[in-house]
Amino acid sequence: MSKLLVFGHQNPDTDAITSAISYAFLLRQLGEDAEAVALGTPNEETQYALNYFKKEAPRVIGDVSQETNSVALVDHNEVQQSATGVEKVEVEFVVDHHRIANFQTANPLFYRAEPVGCTNTILYKMYKEYGVEVPKDIAGLMVSAIVSDTLLFKSPTCTQQDIEAATDLANIAEIDVNVYGLEMLKAGTNLGDKSEAELIDLDAKSFPMGGANLRIAQVNVVDPEELLARREALEESMRAANSENGYDTFVFVITNILTSVSTVLVVGDYKDKVAQAFNSSYTDGLLTLPGVVSRKKQVVPPLTVAFEG
């Protein structure tokens, strides 16, 4: 039997990388020959967490069907967000906290999905259910993911379960979650050395909606003006991405983690419909969305309603 590969989505964020690590460890304790892998290299925020807790990043894979015949998906389920070749292998496990779309299997599988702020919150519950102790370094990575996905508990996706899991995991990891969390989030906002093409692809996902193909990217910053000074080049990169990949519209969300305000650049055929989805209008070609910090809960749902309703 080939090794079970565990991985998160393309353009992996902190939850995608660390949930692969934490779930692979749990599966090994339960008798599976599991290995955490990734569909991309860690971003600055994730690398900060890996360095802090002295863990190596998972190796990056390409076509998963060339590596194994069985996989576990974490932090995603949609095929277009997954590995190349995933349709050719058997998905045996899924642990996720997103919507379910474009997903089917030939055989029964283990599927765990809960409406919480972070996949690692679910995984922490599973550790407790199976009676498996969370190692200190993995606890640190798990709490890092919860901090990342909930923006240090400020996101509307954050639940009491996330807060309780983060508190427990921070105690195991022996960190002050607020002090550590803010430093980690700040590490993820160091974007000055990224090209425009890299910036729009750092944390980007594709979403088919009502016959349209939307690409939605998000970056967290402490000073949006640094990126907006590069607006012309960013929009040119978005247009190029649309043309090269068949996206109908590219939505680039710049989220200020200090003020919880998002500024949105939109390029493509459905620019007006995007504004209508948020009951907003463009000012100098930009959408300003106070209180919008979560792509999963505050960006994708209204767009889905606008395009499919």
Tab-separated table of C-alpha atoms in Angstrom:
chain	number	residue	atom	x	y	z
A	1	MET	CA	0.000	0.000	0.000
A	2	SER	CA	1.326	3.456	-0.866
A	3	LYS	CA	1.782	6.131	1.752
A	4	LEU	CA	-1.253	8.261	2.597
A	5	LEU	CA	-0.451	11.874	1.674
A	6	VAL	CA	-2.091	14.650	3.717
A	7	PHE	CA	-2.288	18.143	2.256
A	8	GLY	CA	-4.156	21.433	2.274
A	9	HIS	CA	-5.169	23.647	-0.637
A	10	GLN	CA	-3.104	25.340	-3.321
A	11	ASN	CA	-1.372	28.600	-2.321
A	12	PRO	CA	-1.290	27.237	1.224
A	13	ASP	CA	-1.862	29.490	4.216
A	14	THR	CA	-0.969	28.730	7.823
A	15	ASP	CA	-3.989	26.504	8.413
A	16	ALA	CA	-3.399	24.507	5.223
A	17	ILE	CA	0.248	23.800	6.067
A	18	THR	CA	-0.134	23.160	9.771
A	19	SER	CA	-3.342	21.134	9.568
A	20	ALA	CA	-1.538	18.768	7.205
A	21	ILE	CA	1.219	18.409	9.809
A	22	SER	CA	-1.123	17.998	12.765
A	23	TYR	CA	-3.490	15.590	11.003
A	24	ALA	CA	-0.664	13.457	9.581
A	25	PHE	CA	0.735	13.101	13.120
A	26	LEU	CA	-2.677	12.104	14.487
A	27	LEU	CA	-3.211	9.582	11.678
A	28	ARG	CA	0.178	8.012	12.377
A	29	GLN	CA	-0.790	7.541	16.024
A	30	LEU	CA	-3.913	5.767	14.745
A	31	GLY	CA	-1.926	3.365	12.577
A	32	GLU	CA	-1.887	5.092	9.186
A	33	ASP	CA	1.328	5.494	7.206
A	34	ALA	CA	0.673	9.203	6.690
A	35	GLU	CA	2.938	11.992	5.452
A	36	ALA	CA	2.203	15.721	5.473
A	37	VAL	CA	2.942	17.387	2.136
A	38	ALA	CA	2.075	20.767	0.630
A	39	LEU	CA	0.887	22.259	-2.646
A	40	GLY	CA	3.198	25.247	-2.338
A	41	THR	CA	5.852	26.838	-0.163
A	42	PRO	CA	4.940	28.537	3.135
A	43	ASN	CA	4.225	32.258	3.169
A	44	GLU	CA	6.030	34.570	5.591
A	45	GLU	CA	3.446	34.159	8.330
A	46	THR	CA	3.537	30.372	8.147
A	47	GLN	CA	7.327	30.300	7.988
A	48	TYR	CA	7.428	32.456	11.128
A	49	ALA	CA	5.393	29.797	12.948
A	50	LEU	CA	7.491	26.936	11.575
A	51	ASN	CA	10.699	28.668	12.605
A	52	TYR	CA	9.369	29.571	16.060
A	53	PHE	CA	8.408	25.985	16.832
A	54	LYS	CA	11.411	24.488	14.998
A	55	LYS	CA	9.431	22.431	12.485
A	56	GLU	CA	10.390	21.816	8.874
A	57	ALA	CA	7.942	22.722	6.148
A	58	PRO	CA	6.339	19.748	4.392
A	59	ARG	CA	7.820	18.857	1.031
A	60	VAL	CA	6.015	20.335	-1.962
A	61	ILE	CA	4.406	17.912	-4.421
A	62	GLY	CA	3.125	18.281	-7.971
A	63	ASP	CA	0.849	15.666	-9.534
A	64	VAL	CA	-0.364	13.661	-6.540
A	65	SER	CA	-1.293	10.673	-8.712
A	66	GLN	CA	2.414	10.201	-9.432
A	67	GLU	CA	3.113	9.876	-5.705
A	68	THR	CA	0.341	7.781	-4.171
A	69	ASN	CA	-3.100	6.290	-4.657
A	70	SER	CA	-4.654	7.550	-1.395
A	71	VAL	CA	-4.877	10.997	0.165
A	72	ALA	CA	-6.355	13.006	3.000
A	73	LEU	CA	-7.558	16.562	2.350
A	74	VAL	CA	-7.422	19.239	5.026
A	75	ASP	CA	-8.686	22.821	4.941
A	76	HIS	CA	-10.377	22.312	1.560
A	77	ASN	CA	-12.545	19.976	-0.458
A	78	GLU	CA	-13.129	21.697	-3.807
A	79	VAL	CA	-11.307	20.023	-6.691
A	80	GLN	CA	-10.104	23.254	-8.303
A	81	GLN	CA	-8.341	24.169	-5.037
A	82	SER	CA	-6.696	20.778	-4.636
A	83	ALA	CA	-3.712	18.934	-6.051
A	84	THR	CA	-3.171	18.152	-9.698
A	85	GLY	CA	-4.281	14.565	-10.250
A	86	VAL	CA	-6.495	14.397	-7.164
A	87	GLU	CA	-9.350	13.027	-9.268
A	88	LYS	CA	-7.167	9.988	-10.068
A	89	VAL	CA	-6.576	8.944	-6.445
A	90	GLU	CA	-8.809	7.839	-3.604
A	91	VAL	CA	-9.732	10.486	-1.063
A	92	GLU	CA	-9.925	8.564	2.218
A	93	PHE	CA	-10.217	11.448	4.693
A	94	VAL	CA	-11.382	15.067	4.673
A	95	VAL	CA	-11.238	17.516	7.590
A	96	ASP	CA	-12.442	20.976	6.639
A	97	HIS	CA	-14.324	24.095	7.737
A	98	HIS	CA	-15.385	25.483	4.355
A	99	ARG	CA	-18.413	25.102	2.116
A	100	ILE	CA	-18.738	21.782	0.273
A	101	ALA	CA	-18.692	22.116	-3.524
A	102	ASN	CA	-17.521	20.215	-6.605
A	103	PHE	CA	-16.720	17.176	-4.479
A	104	GLN	CA	-17.629	13.538	-4.871
A	105	THR	CA	-15.972	10.165	-4.298
A	106	ALA	CA	-16.474	6.661	-5.621
A	107	ASN	CA	-16.172	5.053	-2.193
A	108	PRO	CA	-17.204	5.892	1.380
A	109	LEU	CA	-14.735	8.015	3.323
A	110	PHE	CA	-14.149	9.746	6.636
A	111	TYR	CA	-15.490	13.299	6.281
A	112	ARG	CA	-15.437	15.807	9.146
A	113	ALA	CA	-16.645	19.355	8.484
A	114	GLU	CA	-17.671	21.892	11.102
A	115	PRO	CA	-18.547	25.619	10.898
A	116	VAL	CA	-15.661	26.851	13.025
A	117	GLY	CA	-12.946	29.373	12.300
A	118	CYS	CA	-10.090	26.972	11.665
A	119	THR	CA	-9.451	23.380	10.601
A	120	ASN	CA	-7.042	22.928	13.495
A	121	THR	CA	-9.863	23.605	15.935
A	122	ILE	CA	-11.594	20.509	14.576
A	123	LEU	CA	-8.348	18.557	14.677
A	124	TYR	CA	-7.773	19.495	18.320
A	125	LYS	CA	-11.209	18.082	19.124
A	126	MET	CA	-10.255	14.900	17.274
A	127	TYR	CA	-7.023	14.568	19.259
A	128	LYS	CA	-9.085	14.699	22.439
A	129	GLU	CA	-11.689	12.273	21.106
A	130	TYR	CA	-9.024	9.721	20.203
A	131	GLY	CA	-7.113	10.276	23.446
A	132	VAL	CA	-3.926	11.351	21.644
A	133	GLU	CA	-1.657	13.882	23.377
A	134	VAL	CA	-0.714	16.922	21.297
A	135	PRO	CA	3.083	17.433	21.239
A	136	LYS	CA	4.301	20.887	22.248
A	137	ASP	CA	5.618	21.856	18.808
A	138	ILE	CA	2.487	20.693	16.997
A	139	ALA	CA	0.313	22.492	19.561
A	140	GLY	CA	2.206	25.654	18.673
A	141	LEU	CA	1.515	25.196	14.979
A	142	MET	CA	-2.150	24.468	15.649
A	143	VAL	CA	-2.664	27.607	17.726
A	144	SER	CA	-0.797	29.565	15.027
A	145	ALA	CA	-3.382	28.434	12.495
A	146	ILE	CA	-6.291	29.433	14.724
A	147	VAL	CA	-4.757	32.873	15.255
A	148	SER	CA	-4.235	33.222	11.508
A	149	ASP	CA	-7.694	32.130	10.400
A	150	THR	CA	-9.509	34.172	13.070
A	151	LEU	CA	-7.218	37.220	12.888
A	152	LEU	CA	-6.450	36.814	16.593
A	153	PHE	CA	-10.137	36.133	17.368
A	154	LYS	CA	-11.417	39.292	15.598
A	155	SER	CA	-12.890	37.583	12.538
A	156	PRO	CA	-16.635	36.834	12.423
A	157	THR	CA	-15.647	33.248	11.627
A	158	CYS	CA	-14.247	32.900	15.151
A	159	THR	CA	-16.310	30.737	17.499
A	160	GLN	CA	-16.073	29.988	21.190
A	161	GLN	CA	-14.670	26.606	20.188
A	162	ASP	CA	-11.775	28.332	18.411
A	163	ILE	CA	-11.010	30.483	21.445
A	164	GLU	CA	-11.107	27.513	23.812
A	165	ALA	CA	-8.940	25.381	21.522
A	166	ALA	CA	-6.415	28.195	21.095
A	167	THR	CA	-6.262	28.722	24.871
A	168	ASP	CA	-5.605	25.040	25.509
A	169	LEU	CA	-3.047	24.740	22.717
A	170	ALA	CA	-1.230	27.911	23.808
A	171	ASN	CA	-0.875	26.417	27.279
A	172	ILE	CA	0.604	23.238	25.812
A	173	ALA	CA	2.931	25.280	23.581
A	174	GLU	CA	3.829	27.543	26.538
A	175	ILE	CA	3.181	30.828	24.736
A	176	ASP	CA	1.176	33.976	25.385
A	177	VAL	CA	-1.269	33.678	22.501
A	178	ASN	CA	-1.902	37.424	22.198
A	179	VAL	CA	1.757	38.452	22.197
A	180	TYR	CA	2.884	35.629	19.925
A	181	GLY	CA	-0.178	35.927	17.693
A	182	LEU	CA	0.309	39.612	16.940
A	183	GLU	CA	3.972	39.077	16.058
A	184	MET	CA	3.077	36.199	13.760
A	185	LEU	CA	0.362	38.211	11.983
A	186	LYS	CA	2.733	41.128	11.527
A	187	ALA	CA	5.308	38.773	9.995
A	188	GLY	CA	2.731	37.914	7.354
A	189	THR	CA	2.311	41.552	6.329
A	190	ASN	CA	5.909	41.979	5.138
A	191	LEU	CA	5.079	42.051	1.431
A	192	GLY	CA	7.480	44.647	0.078
A	193	ASP	CA	9.752	42.110	-1.599
A	194	LYS	CA	6.917	40.400	-3.479
A	195	SER	CA	6.195	41.060	-7.145
A	196	GLU	CA	2.666	41.974	-8.185
A	197	ALA	CA	2.189	38.499	-9.682
A	198	GLU	CA	3.288	36.946	-6.387
A	199	LEU	CA	1.054	39.214	-4.323
A	200	ILE	CA	-2.136	38.318	-6.173
A	201	ASP	CA	-1.326	34.606	-5.896
A	202	LEU	CA	-0.188	34.443	-2.248
A	203	ASP	CA	-3.591	33.407	-0.927
A	204	ALA	CA	-5.857	33.032	-3.928
A	205	LYS	CA	-8.640	30.552	-4.634
A	206	SER	CA	-10.899	29.936	-7.604
A	207	PHE	CA	-14.677	29.772	-7.180
A	208	PRO	CA	-17.143	28.773	-9.920
A	209	MET	CA	-20.323	30.784	-9.375
A	210	GLY	CA	-23.387	30.793	-11.600
A	211	GLY	CA	-21.417	29.959	-14.714
A	212	ALA	CA	-18.672	32.483	-13.952
A	213	ASN	CA	-15.150	31.663	-12.779
A	214	LEU	CA	-14.080	34.027	-10.002
A	215	ARG	CA	-10.576	34.260	-8.597
A	216	ILE	CA	-10.573	35.694	-5.072
A	217	ALA	CA	-7.293	36.630	-3.408
A	218	GLN	CA	-6.663	38.181	-0.002
A	219	VAL	CA	-3.655	39.673	1.741
A	220	ASN	CA	-3.382	41.047	5.276
A	221	VAL	CA	-1.539	44.322	5.846
A	222	VAL	CA	-0.967	46.971	8.476
A	223	ASP	CA	-0.619	49.768	5.895
A	224	PRO	CA	-2.866	49.348	2.815
A	225	GLU	CA	-1.359	52.414	1.157
A	226	GLU	CA	1.895	50.531	0.574
A	227	LEU	CA	0.067	48.136	-1.723
A	228	LEU	CA	-2.310	50.691	-3.205
A	229	ALA	CA	0.725	52.668	-4.366
A	230	ARG	CA	1.292	49.682	-6.682
A	231	ARG	CA	-2.324	49.572	-7.815
A	232	GLU	CA	-1.723	49.999	-11.536
A	233	ALA	CA	0.777	47.132	-11.624
A	234	LEU	CA	-1.464	44.955	-9.437
A	235	GLU	CA	-4.434	45.465	-11.736
A	236	GLU	CA	-2.290	44.683	-14.770
A	237	SER	CA	-1.233	41.411	-13.128
A	238	MET	CA	-4.872	40.633	-12.356
A	239	ARG	CA	-5.839	41.219	-16.006
A	240	ALA	CA	-2.977	38.953	-17.116
A	241	ALA	CA	-4.121	36.245	-14.702
A	242	ASN	CA	-7.673	36.481	-16.037
A	243	SER	CA	-6.442	36.100	-19.605
A	244	GLU	CA	-4.000	33.275	-18.917
A	245	ASN	CA	-6.261	31.201	-16.668
A	246	GLY	CA	-9.769	31.891	-17.936
A	247	TYR	CA	-10.970	33.806	-14.873
A	248	ASP	CA	-13.978	35.982	-15.623
A	249	THR	CA	-13.282	38.328	-12.717
A	250	PHE	CA	-10.393	38.751	-10.281
A	251	VAL	CA	-11.213	40.072	-6.795
A	252	PHE	CA	-8.212	41.189	-4.726
A	253	VAL	CA	-9.006	41.899	-1.063
A	254	ILE	CA	-6.520	43.972	0.963
A	255	THR	CA	-7.378	43.618	4.650
A	256	ASN	CA	-6.043	45.962	7.326
A	257	ILE	CA	-5.588	43.726	10.384
A	258	LEU	CA	-5.448	46.735	12.706
A	259	THR	CA	-8.685	48.436	11.596
A	260	SER	CA	-10.619	45.439	10.186
A	261	VAL	CA	-11.346	47.330	6.955
A	262	SER	CA	-10.864	45.722	3.535
A	263	THR	CA	-10.093	47.581	0.331
A	264	VAL	CA	-10.993	45.662	-2.811
A	265	LEU	CA	-9.594	45.822	-6.326
A	266	VAL	CA	-11.773	44.198	-9.001
A	267	VAL	CA	-10.789	43.447	-12.595
A	268	GLY	CA	-12.939	41.600	-15.110
A	269	ASP	CA	-16.330	41.183	-16.711
A	270	TYR	CA	-18.434	41.256	-13.552
A	271	LYS	CA	-17.078	44.304	-11.782
A	272	ASP	CA	-20.547	45.843	-11.284
A	273	LYS	CA	-22.010	42.600	-9.952
A	274	VAL	CA	-19.213	42.370	-7.363
A	275	ALA	CA	-20.111	45.833	-6.053
A	276	GLN	CA	-23.790	44.903	-5.958
A	277	ALA	CA	-22.972	41.763	-3.949
A	278	PHE	CA	-21.630	43.942	-1.153
A	279	ASN	CA	-24.333	46.592	-1.531
A	280	SER	CA	-21.494	49.004	-2.172
A	281	SER	CA	-20.197	51.308	-4.869
A	282	TYR	CA	-16.789	52.179	-6.234
A	283	THR	CA	-14.909	55.240	-5.100
A	284	ASP	CA	-11.986	55.961	-7.399
A	285	GLY	CA	-12.407	52.403	-8.651
A	286	LEU	CA	-12.075	50.837	-5.211
A	287	LEU	CA	-14.545	49.142	-2.884
A	288	THR	CA	-14.142	49.921	0.817
A	289	LEU	CA	-15.723	47.319	3.101
A	290	PRO	CA	-15.604	48.157	6.836
A	291	GLY	CA	-15.634	45.120	9.100
A	292	VAL	CA	-15.007	42.666	6.259
A	293	VAL	CA	-12.009	40.479	7.129
A	294	SER	CA	-13.079	36.927	6.237
A	295	ARG	CA	-13.096	35.639	2.665
A	296	LYS	CA	-14.907	32.482	3.768
A	297	LYS	CA	-17.751	34.152	5.653
A	298	GLN	CA	-17.951	37.746	4.380
A	299	VAL	CA	-16.704	37.648	0.780
A	300	VAL	CA	-17.596	34.317	-0.816
A	301	PRO	CA	-21.199	34.043	0.522
A	302	PRO	CA	-22.498	37.418	-0.768
A	303	LEU	CA	-20.783	36.846	-4.086
A	304	THR	CA	-22.345	33.388	-4.323
A	305	VAL	CA	-25.786	34.879	-3.697
A	306	ALA	CA	-25.222	37.598	-6.293
A	307	PHE	CA	-23.997	35.198	-8.969
A	308	GLU	CA	-26.226	32.208	-8.265
A	309	GLY	CA	-29.285	33.743	-6.589
